[in-house]
């Protein structure tokens, strides 16, 4: 829930409260409160904080107002998934097992599922798991990443084209929605879908029909849609960059994938799984002493994807220093103590290390401005943002997102 003086879920009419002042989220450990870049900030116990986990009864000062947190209602019991895995996703924490149970229930139906969570938390993996246990599991699984295709090509990609729709359209082409007929269409980064295309997706969800580009006749499609985004979609609705009607159509079942820093107890199992997937497979015993503690202490802004990269680095450059932020420079080439690497592993290590250095240098040269750095690198801001998350690189000075 967003608290603020304009366009917020909880409106507080006070001139010391910013339009969108802070976010409150109920978690197992308490209420998470996060400053959304407000002018007067959040003060808890006399200390100004960006983010805090507060127990019931705690008080937060926002400008001249004091917010008291009290939990109401009777506690509800959430069913937990009996296993520490769901499809290819692993997780032993209560949060993940509650999520697995929720997604398993959702999989049985036909409703659209919206997965929300930071980049790298496993949204695509979970979407795939939904498909794999759903009655549509024998049908196609089709992925469309709304952030990876130029906005002017999305419509053709998704809904197809008819012959002669534009110069060069020499034959009709099936869109991804049509290819997913009988199965599941996963719309990744749905928050990036341009406003002008949103009514077309809404139409598809409501009427189960698509109209190919240049065509006049709608075609029936039988697809189940699972969508995901790392954007706070409700805030985009308030900011009018995402249509409210489409949001409600997508969020028939909404699930939050928690960031890895809120479930460090999942790390040992994840590391075990990531090590076992390497060639040759490795085990926790192959890690240097104390590596697991260090991995559990890290905040993981890039979530499981960043953890995966760190585990790869650790096995290629088996020194604890390779886990520390900024370790990439010393890992530019396979270290002498590295086990003998295959060409693929060595090449991957060098590319990863090069990418991290390249991104850092451009961000520094552009004073932490992500858009300017992306322009200089010749890539989209969204792609740079995703690469930063993947490599756990933050813009110096905070930068703009
Ligand atoms: N619970 C998990 N168990 C095992 N592997 C995981 C888990 N969560 C994420 N991963 C791995 O982490 C990587 C990132 O996951 P995924 O692509 O599903 O994240 P995402 O949330 O969809 O990211 P993005 O928002 O950037 O698209 C993948 O390699 C995936 O296999």
Short mmCIF file of C-alpha atoms and ligand atoms in Angstrom, two decimals:
data_model
loop_
_atom_site.label_atom_id
_atom_site.label_comp_id
_atom_site.label_asym_id
_atom_site.label_seq_id
_atom_site.Cartn_x
_atom_site.Cartn_y
_atom_site.Cartn_z
CA UNK A 1 0.00 0.00 0.00
CA UNK A 2 1.32 3.43 -0.92
CA UNK A 3 0.85 6.25 1.60
CA UNK A 4 0.94 9.84 0.35
CA UNK A 5 -0.97 13.02 -0.36
CA UNK A 6 -1.75 12.37 -4.07
CA UNK A 7 -2.48 9.26 -6.12
CA UNK A 8 -1.74 6.97 -3.14
CA UNK A 9 -3.76 4.08 -1.72
CA UNK A 10 -3.89 5.74 1.72
CA UNK A 11 -4.33 9.49 1.28
CA UNK A 12 -3.00 11.81 3.99
CA UNK A 13 -3.81 15.43 3.26
CA UNK A 14 -0.90 17.23 4.84
CA UNK A 15 1.58 19.57 3.14
CA UNK A 16 4.54 17.81 4.80
CA UNK A 17 3.60 14.51 3.12
CA UNK A 18 4.87 13.89 -0.43
CA UNK A 19 2.49 12.75 -3.18
CA UNK A 20 3.76 9.17 -2.91
CA UNK A 21 5.58 9.21 0.39
CA UNK A 22 6.17 5.60 1.39
CA UNK A 23 5.22 2.02 0.72
CA UNK A 24 3.89 -0.37 3.37
CA UNK A 25 3.98 -4.09 2.82
CA UNK A 26 2.92 -6.81 5.22
CA UNK A 27 5.54 -9.56 5.50
CA UNK A 28 5.95 -12.54 7.82
CA UNK A 29 8.50 -10.62 9.87
CA UNK A 30 6.45 -7.43 10.28
CA UNK A 31 5.48 -4.43 8.20
CA UNK A 32 8.06 -3.36 5.66
CA UNK A 33 8.09 0.42 5.23
CA UNK A 34 10.06 1.96 2.35
CA UNK A 35 10.62 5.64 1.55
CA UNK A 36 9.57 6.33 -2.05
CA UNK A 37 11.91 9.34 -2.40
CA UNK A 38 9.78 11.62 -0.20
CA UNK A 39 10.88 15.15 0.68
CA UNK A 40 10.59 14.84 4.45
CA UNK A 41 11.51 11.17 4.75
CA UNK A 42 10.64 8.53 7.34
CA UNK A 43 11.83 8.75 10.91
CA UNK A 44 11.70 5.77 13.25
CA UNK A 45 12.96 6.18 16.83
CA UNK A 46 14.63 9.48 15.91
CA UNK A 47 16.56 7.97 12.98
CA UNK A 48 15.82 8.79 9.33
CA UNK A 49 15.53 5.55 7.38
CA UNK A 50 15.08 4.53 3.75
CA UNK A 51 13.61 1.14 4.60
CA UNK A 52 12.73 -0.67 7.81
CA UNK A 53 10.94 -3.78 9.02
CA UNK A 54 8.64 -2.71 11.83
CA UNK A 55 6.81 -4.79 14.44
CA UNK A 56 3.11 -4.13 15.15
CA UNK A 57 2.74 -1.11 17.43
CA UNK A 58 5.73 0.74 15.92
CA UNK A 59 5.40 4.42 14.99
CA UNK A 60 6.82 6.13 11.93
CA UNK A 61 7.09 9.92 11.64
CA UNK A 62 6.39 11.23 8.14
CA UNK A 63 6.79 15.00 7.95
CA UNK A 64 4.52 16.30 10.71
CA UNK A 65 2.38 13.17 10.86
CA UNK A 66 2.88 10.03 12.91
CA UNK A 67 1.75 6.71 11.50
CA UNK A 68 1.03 3.96 14.05
CA UNK A 69 1.10 0.41 12.79
CA UNK A 70 -1.47 -1.93 14.29
CA UNK A 71 -2.43 -5.28 12.81
CA UNK A 72 -6.15 -5.91 12.64
CA UNK A 73 -8.22 -9.02 12.04
CA UNK A 74 -7.47 -12.58 12.98
CA UNK A 75 -4.25 -14.14 11.74
CA UNK A 76 -4.82 -16.35 8.71
CA UNK A 77 -3.10 -19.62 8.10
CA UNK A 78 -1.56 -19.91 4.67
CA UNK A 79 -1.09 -23.40 3.31
CA UNK A 80 2.55 -24.25 2.65
CA UNK A 81 3.82 -26.36 -0.24
CA UNK A 82 5.13 -29.62 1.24
CA UNK A 83 8.36 -29.63 -0.83
CA UNK A 84 11.21 -27.12 -1.01
CA UNK A 85 10.80 -26.94 -4.80
CA UNK A 86 8.14 -26.22 -7.39
CA UNK A 87 9.06 -27.10 -10.96
CA UNK A 88 12.67 -26.03 -11.38
CA UNK A 89 12.38 -23.37 -8.68
CA UNK A 90 13.78 -24.18 -5.26
CA UNK A 91 12.96 -22.47 -1.99
CA UNK A 92 12.74 -23.70 1.59
CA UNK A 93 11.58 -20.43 3.16
CA UNK A 94 8.01 -20.05 4.41
CA UNK A 95 7.50 -17.21 1.89
CA UNK A 96 8.50 -19.38 -1.07
CA UNK A 97 6.57 -22.42 0.10
CA UNK A 98 3.45 -20.28 0.55
CA UNK A 99 4.04 -18.91 -2.95
CA UNK A 100 4.50 -22.42 -4.41
CA UNK A 101 1.17 -23.47 -2.83
CA UNK A 102 -0.56 -20.36 -4.23
CA UNK A 103 0.85 -20.95 -7.73
CA UNK A 104 -0.03 -24.63 -7.65
CA UNK A 105 -3.65 -23.71 -6.89
CA UNK A 106 -3.59 -21.06 -9.64
CA UNK A 107 -2.18 -23.53 -12.17
CA UNK A 108 -5.31 -25.66 -12.08
CA UNK A 109 -7.51 -22.84 -13.43
CA UNK A 110 -7.57 -20.68 -16.53
CA UNK A 111 -7.28 -17.24 -14.92
CA UNK A 112 -4.53 -14.84 -15.88
CA UNK A 113 -1.70 -14.80 -13.35
CA UNK A 114 0.43 -11.72 -12.70
CA UNK A 115 3.84 -12.32 -11.11
CA UNK A 116 5.39 -9.28 -9.47
CA UNK A 117 8.93 -9.11 -8.15
CA UNK A 118 12.35 -7.64 -8.66
CA UNK A 119 14.51 -8.69 -11.60
CA UNK A 120 16.16 -12.05 -11.15
CA UNK A 121 13.80 -13.34 -8.44
CA UNK A 122 12.65 -16.25 -10.62
CA UNK A 123 9.40 -15.00 -12.17
CA UNK A 124 9.99 -16.72 -15.51
CA UNK A 125 10.99 -19.96 -13.82
CA UNK A 126 7.79 -19.88 -11.74
CA UNK A 127 5.65 -19.03 -14.76
CA UNK A 128 7.09 -22.09 -16.49
CA UNK A 129 6.36 -24.19 -13.41
CA UNK A 130 2.72 -23.04 -13.53
CA UNK A 131 2.49 -24.17 -17.16
CA UNK A 132 4.15 -27.50 -16.39
CA UNK A 133 1.62 -28.47 -13.72
CA UNK A 134 -1.41 -26.96 -15.47
CA UNK A 135 -3.89 -28.88 -17.63
CA UNK A 136 -2.22 -27.14 -20.59
CA UNK A 137 1.18 -28.74 -19.93
CA UNK A 138 1.08 -30.70 -23.20
CA UNK A 139 0.35 -27.53 -25.17
CA UNK A 140 2.94 -24.97 -26.27
CA UNK A 141 4.83 -22.71 -23.86
CA UNK A 142 5.55 -19.42 -25.60
CA UNK A 143 7.54 -16.53 -24.13
CA UNK A 144 7.30 -12.93 -25.24
CA UNK A 145 9.53 -10.34 -23.57
CA UNK A 146 7.83 -6.96 -24.04
CA UNK A 147 11.09 -5.13 -23.24
CA UNK A 148 13.21 -6.96 -25.80
CA UNK A 149 11.34 -5.98 -28.97
CA UNK A 150 11.20 -2.48 -30.48
CA UNK A 151 7.77 -0.97 -29.64
CA UNK A 152 6.81 -0.66 -33.33
CA UNK A 153 7.33 -4.41 -33.86
CA UNK A 154 5.48 -5.69 -30.81
CA UNK A 155 2.04 -5.83 -32.42
CA UNK A 156 3.24 -7.89 -35.39
CA UNK A 157 5.30 -10.17 -33.14
CA UNK A 158 2.42 -10.81 -30.78
CA UNK A 159 -0.62 -10.87 -33.04
CA UNK A 160 0.95 -11.78 -36.41
CA UNK A 161 0.69 -10.14 -39.82
CA UNK A 162 -1.26 -10.80 -42.97
CA UNK A 163 0.36 -10.89 -46.37
CA UNK A 164 0.81 -7.35 -47.74
CA UNK A 165 0.31 -5.65 -44.33
CA UNK A 166 3.45 -3.62 -45.05
CA UNK A 167 6.18 -3.53 -47.66
CA UNK A 168 8.10 -6.74 -47.29
CA UNK A 169 5.25 -8.74 -45.71
CA UNK A 170 5.32 -11.28 -48.54
CA UNK A 171 3.53 -13.95 -46.54
CA UNK A 172 1.19 -14.06 -43.61
CA UNK A 173 2.93 -14.79 -40.31
CA UNK A 174 1.49 -16.31 -37.17
CA UNK A 175 1.98 -14.18 -34.06
CA UNK A 176 3.18 -15.56 -30.74
CA UNK A 177 -0.37 -15.46 -29.31
CA UNK A 178 -1.46 -17.78 -32.15
CA UNK A 179 1.59 -20.01 -31.65
CA UNK A 180 0.56 -20.42 -27.99
CA UNK A 181 -2.88 -21.77 -29.01
CA UNK A 182 -3.80 -24.56 -26.60
CA UNK A 183 -0.97 -23.64 -24.24
CA UNK A 184 0.42 -20.78 -22.17
CA UNK A 185 1.65 -17.37 -23.33
CA UNK A 186 4.16 -15.85 -20.91
CA UNK A 187 4.31 -12.07 -21.23
CA UNK A 188 7.53 -11.02 -19.56
CA UNK A 189 8.09 -7.38 -18.55
CA UNK A 190 4.46 -6.58 -19.32
CA UNK A 191 4.98 -3.20 -17.60
CA UNK A 192 7.00 -2.13 -20.68
CA UNK A 193 4.09 -2.68 -23.08
CA UNK A 194 3.50 0.67 -24.82
CA UNK A 195 0.24 2.41 -23.85
CA UNK A 196 -1.09 2.33 -27.41
CA UNK A 197 -0.84 -1.48 -27.53
CA UNK A 198 -2.44 -2.07 -24.16
CA UNK A 199 -6.05 -1.97 -25.49
CA UNK A 200 -5.11 -4.69 -28.02
CA UNK A 201 -3.84 -6.98 -25.30
CA UNK A 202 -6.93 -6.20 -23.24
CA UNK A 203 -9.11 -7.18 -26.20
CA UNK A 204 -7.25 -10.47 -26.54
CA UNK A 205 -7.71 -11.25 -22.85
CA UNK A 206 -11.40 -10.36 -22.90
CA UNK A 207 -12.56 -11.80 -26.20
CA UNK A 208 -9.85 -14.46 -26.70
CA UNK A 209 -9.42 -13.06 -30.21
CA UNK A 210 -6.51 -11.47 -32.01
CA UNK A 211 -6.47 -9.36 -35.14
CA UNK A 212 -3.23 -9.76 -37.10
CA UNK A 213 -1.58 -6.56 -38.34
CA UNK A 214 -3.16 -5.55 -41.66
CA UNK A 215 -6.01 -8.03 -41.19
CA UNK A 216 -9.70 -7.30 -40.82
CA UNK A 217 -10.89 -10.64 -39.47
CA UNK A 218 -10.29 -11.46 -35.80
CA UNK A 219 -9.02 -14.98 -35.07
CA UNK A 220 -9.91 -17.04 -32.03
CA UNK A 221 -6.99 -17.99 -29.80
CA UNK A 222 -7.16 -20.34 -26.84
CA UNK A 223 -4.32 -19.22 -24.59
CA UNK A 224 -3.74 -18.89 -20.90
CA UNK A 225 -1.72 -15.79 -20.10
CA UNK A 226 0.84 -15.56 -17.33
CA UNK A 227 2.44 -12.12 -17.11
CA UNK A 228 5.34 -10.74 -15.09
CA UNK A 229 6.99 -7.45 -14.38
CA UNK A 230 9.62 -5.99 -12.08
CA UNK A 231 7.75 -2.66 -12.17
CA UNK A 232 5.30 -1.67 -9.44
CA UNK A 233 2.37 -1.92 -11.83
CA UNK A 234 -0.13 -0.31 -9.49
CA UNK A 235 2.09 2.76 -9.29
CA UNK A 236 2.22 2.83 -13.08
CA UNK A 237 -1.58 2.77 -13.07
CA UNK A 238 -1.58 5.80 -10.75
CA UNK A 239 0.97 7.51 -13.00
CA UNK A 240 -1.29 6.68 -15.98
CA UNK A 241 1.48 4.86 -17.86
CA UNK A 242 -0.41 1.57 -17.50
CA UNK A 243 -4.12 1.16 -18.13
CA UNK A 244 -6.16 0.36 -15.06
CA UNK A 245 -8.54 -1.96 -16.94
CA UNK A 246 -5.63 -3.99 -18.29
CA UNK A 247 -4.04 -4.16 -14.86
CA UNK A 248 -7.20 -5.64 -13.35
CA UNK A 249 -7.51 -8.07 -16.27
CA UNK A 250 -3.94 -9.27 -15.76
CA UNK A 251 -4.00 -9.34 -11.98
CA UNK A 252 -6.90 -11.78 -11.62
CA UNK A 253 -4.43 -13.78 -9.55
CA UNK A 254 -1.53 -11.68 -8.34
CA UNK A 255 1.54 -13.23 -6.73
CA UNK A 256 4.59 -11.51 -5.24
CA UNK A 257 7.95 -13.18 -5.62
CA UNK A 258 10.03 -12.00 -2.65
CA UNK A 259 13.52 -10.60 -3.19
CA UNK A 260 16.36 -12.88 -2.14
CA UNK A 261 17.49 -10.52 0.66
CA UNK A 262 14.16 -11.21 2.41
CA UNK A 263 14.71 -14.99 2.38
CA UNK A 264 18.42 -15.71 3.07
CA UNK A 265 17.40 -19.16 4.37
CA UNK A 266 16.86 -20.14 0.71
CA UNK A 267 20.50 -19.48 -0.18
CA UNK A 268 22.08 -22.84 0.85
CA UNK A 269 19.54 -24.80 -1.22
CA UNK A 270 19.88 -22.44 -4.18
CA UNK A 271 23.67 -22.63 -4.06
CA UNK A 272 23.50 -26.43 -3.87
CA UNK A 273 21.22 -26.47 -6.94
CA UNK A 274 23.38 -23.99 -8.86
CA UNK A 275 26.55 -25.97 -8.10
CA UNK A 276 24.92 -29.25 -9.15
CA UNK A 277 23.94 -27.68 -12.51
CA UNK A 278 27.55 -26.87 -13.41
CA UNK A 279 29.75 -28.95 -15.65
CA UNK A 280 31.22 -30.88 -14.01
CA UNK A 281 28.60 -30.88 -11.22
CA UNK A 282 29.89 -29.52 -7.93
CA UNK A 283 28.68 -29.70 -4.33
CA UNK A 284 28.72 -27.42 -1.29
CA UNK A 285 31.89 -29.23 -0.20
CA UNK A 286 33.69 -27.71 -3.20
CA UNK A 287 33.21 -24.19 -1.85
CA UNK A 288 35.97 -22.49 0.13
CA UNK A 289 35.36 -22.32 3.90
CA UNK A 290 32.99 -19.53 4.99
CA UNK A 291 31.74 -18.97 1.44
CA UNK A 292 28.16 -19.88 2.38
CA UNK A 293 28.13 -17.44 5.31
CA UNK A 294 29.38 -14.69 3.03
CA UNK A 295 26.75 -15.53 0.44
CA UNK A 296 24.02 -15.43 3.09
CA UNK A 297 25.21 -12.07 4.42
CA UNK A 298 25.06 -10.33 1.01
CA UNK A 299 22.01 -8.23 0.02
CA UNK A 300 21.73 -9.55 -3.60
CA UNK A 301 20.26 -6.58 -5.47
CA UNK A 302 20.30 -8.78 -8.60
CA UNK A 303 18.57 -11.61 -6.68
CA UNK A 304 19.00 -15.25 -7.76
CA UNK A 305 20.52 -14.24 -11.10
CA UNK A 306 23.29 -12.36 -9.29
CA UNK A 307 23.73 -15.30 -6.90
CA UNK A 308 24.08 -17.63 -9.90
CA UNK A 309 26.83 -15.41 -11.33
CA UNK A 310 28.60 -15.23 -7.97
CA UNK A 311 28.52 -19.03 -7.62
CA UNK A 312 29.97 -19.40 -11.13
CA UNK A 313 32.69 -16.88 -10.28
CA UNK A 314 33.43 -18.68 -7.06
CA UNK A 315 33.99 -22.00 -8.75
CA UNK A 316 36.07 -20.46 -11.55
CA UNK A 317 38.12 -18.27 -9.23
CA UNK A 318 37.99 -20.15 -5.95
CA UNK A 319 38.98 -17.32 -3.67
CA UNK A 320 36.52 -15.67 -1.33
CA UNK A 321 37.64 -12.32 -2.74
CA UNK A 322 35.73 -13.16 -5.94
CA UNK A 323 32.51 -12.82 -3.92
CA UNK A 324 33.17 -9.30 -2.77
CA UNK A 325 31.74 -6.31 -4.62
CA UNK A 326 34.34 -5.00 -7.04
CA UNK A 327 36.05 -8.38 -7.25
CA UNK A 328 35.59 -8.52 -11.01
CA UNK A 329 38.71 -6.52 -11.80
CA UNK A 330 40.93 -9.13 -10.20
CA UNK A 331 38.93 -11.86 -11.93
CA UNK A 332 39.49 -10.48 -15.43
CA UNK A 333 41.29 -13.65 -16.45
CA UNK A 334 41.11 -17.10 -14.91
CA UNK A 335 43.22 -17.02 -11.76
CA UNK A 336 46.26 -19.31 -11.58
CA UNK A 337 44.60 -21.30 -8.79
CA UNK A 338 41.45 -21.84 -10.85
CA UNK A 339 40.72 -25.45 -11.69
CA UNK A 340 41.40 -26.29 -15.30
CA UNK A 341 38.56 -24.68 -17.19
CA UNK A 342 36.86 -25.75 -20.33
CA UNK A 343 37.07 -23.23 -23.16
CA UNK A 344 33.37 -22.43 -22.67
CA UNK A 345 33.78 -21.71 -18.98
CA UNK A 346 36.87 -19.56 -19.47
CA UNK A 347 35.24 -17.63 -22.31
CA UNK A 348 32.08 -17.04 -20.26
CA UNK A 349 34.15 -15.82 -17.30
CA UNK A 350 36.03 -13.33 -19.42
CA UNK A 351 32.83 -12.04 -21.08
CA UNK A 352 31.09 -11.62 -17.71
CA UNK A 353 34.04 -9.79 -16.28
CA UNK A 354 34.36 -7.57 -19.36
CA UNK A 355 30.65 -6.69 -19.28
CA UNK A 356 30.76 -5.68 -15.63
CA UNK A 357 33.82 -3.49 -16.15
CA UNK A 358 32.35 -1.94 -19.31
CA UNK A 359 29.06 -1.09 -17.57
CA UNK A 360 30.82 0.35 -14.51
CA UNK A 361 33.13 2.52 -16.64
CA UNK A 362 30.26 3.97 -18.68
CA UNK A 363 28.18 4.66 -15.59
CA UNK A 364 31.11 6.42 -13.96
CA UNK A 365 31.86 8.46 -17.09
CA UNK A 366 28.23 9.54 -17.22
CA UNK A 367 27.98 10.52 -13.57
CA UNK A 368 25.69 7.58 -12.78
CA UNK A 369 23.07 8.61 -15.36
CA UNK A 370 21.71 5.30 -16.69
CA UNK A 371 20.02 6.78 -19.79
CA UNK A 372 23.17 8.65 -20.84
CA UNK A 373 25.37 5.58 -20.25
CA UNK A 374 22.96 3.39 -22.28
CA UNK A 375 23.06 5.87 -25.18
CA UNK A 376 26.88 5.80 -25.17
CA UNK A 377 26.85 2.00 -25.07
CA UNK A 378 24.37 1.86 -27.96
CA UNK A 379 21.76 -0.14 -26.04
CA UNK A 380 18.34 0.65 -24.57
CA UNK A 381 18.02 1.97 -21.03
CA UNK A 382 15.91 -1.08 -20.16
CA UNK A 383 18.62 -3.46 -21.36
CA UNK A 384 21.31 -1.59 -19.42
CA UNK A 385 19.11 -1.65 -16.35
CA UNK A 386 18.67 -5.40 -16.65
CA UNK A 387 22.39 -5.94 -17.19
CA UNK A 388 23.13 -3.85 -14.09
CA UNK A 389 20.77 -5.97 -12.05
CA UNK A 390 22.27 -9.14 -13.50
CA UNK A 391 25.80 -8.06 -12.59
CA UNK A 392 24.81 -6.48 -9.28
CA UNK A 393 26.18 -3.11 -10.46
CA UNK A 394 24.65 0.06 -9.02
CA UNK A 395 24.88 3.48 -10.62
CA UNK A 396 27.41 5.63 -8.73
CA UNK A 397 25.55 8.30 -6.75
CA UNK A 398 22.25 6.46 -7.05
CA UNK A 399 21.72 7.50 -10.71
CA UNK A 400 18.31 7.57 -12.33
CA UNK A 401 16.42 4.40 -13.12
N1 LIG B 1 13.82 -20.27 -6.89
C1 LIG B 1 14.77 -20.52 -7.82
N2 LIG B 1 15.32 -21.73 -7.90
C2 LIG B 1 16.29 -21.99 -8.81
N3 LIG B 1 16.75 -21.10 -9.69
C3 LIG B 1 16.22 -19.88 -9.67
C4 LIG B 1 15.20 -19.52 -8.74
N4 LIG B 1 14.85 -18.25 -8.94
C5 LIG B 1 15.61 -17.81 -9.97
N5 LIG B 1 16.43 -18.78 -10.42
C6 LIG B 1 17.42 -18.65 -11.52
O1 LIG B 1 17.82 -17.28 -11.54
C7 LIG B 1 17.86 -16.80 -12.88
C8 LIG B 1 16.87 -15.66 -13.05
O2 LIG B 1 15.55 -16.18 -12.97
P1 LIG B 1 14.35 -15.65 -13.87
O3 LIG B 1 14.83 -15.30 -15.25
O4 LIG B 1 13.22 -16.60 -13.75
O5 LIG B 1 14.05 -14.29 -13.09
P2 LIG B 1 13.02 -13.13 -13.47
O6 LIG B 1 12.43 -12.69 -12.18
O7 LIG B 1 12.10 -13.60 -14.55
O8 LIG B 1 14.01 -12.01 -14.02
P3 LIG B 1 13.65 -10.76 -14.99
O9 LIG B 1 12.66 -9.90 -14.25
O10 LIG B 1 14.97 -10.07 -15.14
O11 LIG B 1 13.11 -11.32 -16.27
C9 LIG B 1 17.57 -17.99 -13.78
O12 LIG B 1 18.80 -18.58 -14.13
C10 LIG B 1 16.77 -18.92 -12.89
O13 LIG B 1 16.92 -20.25 -13.29
#
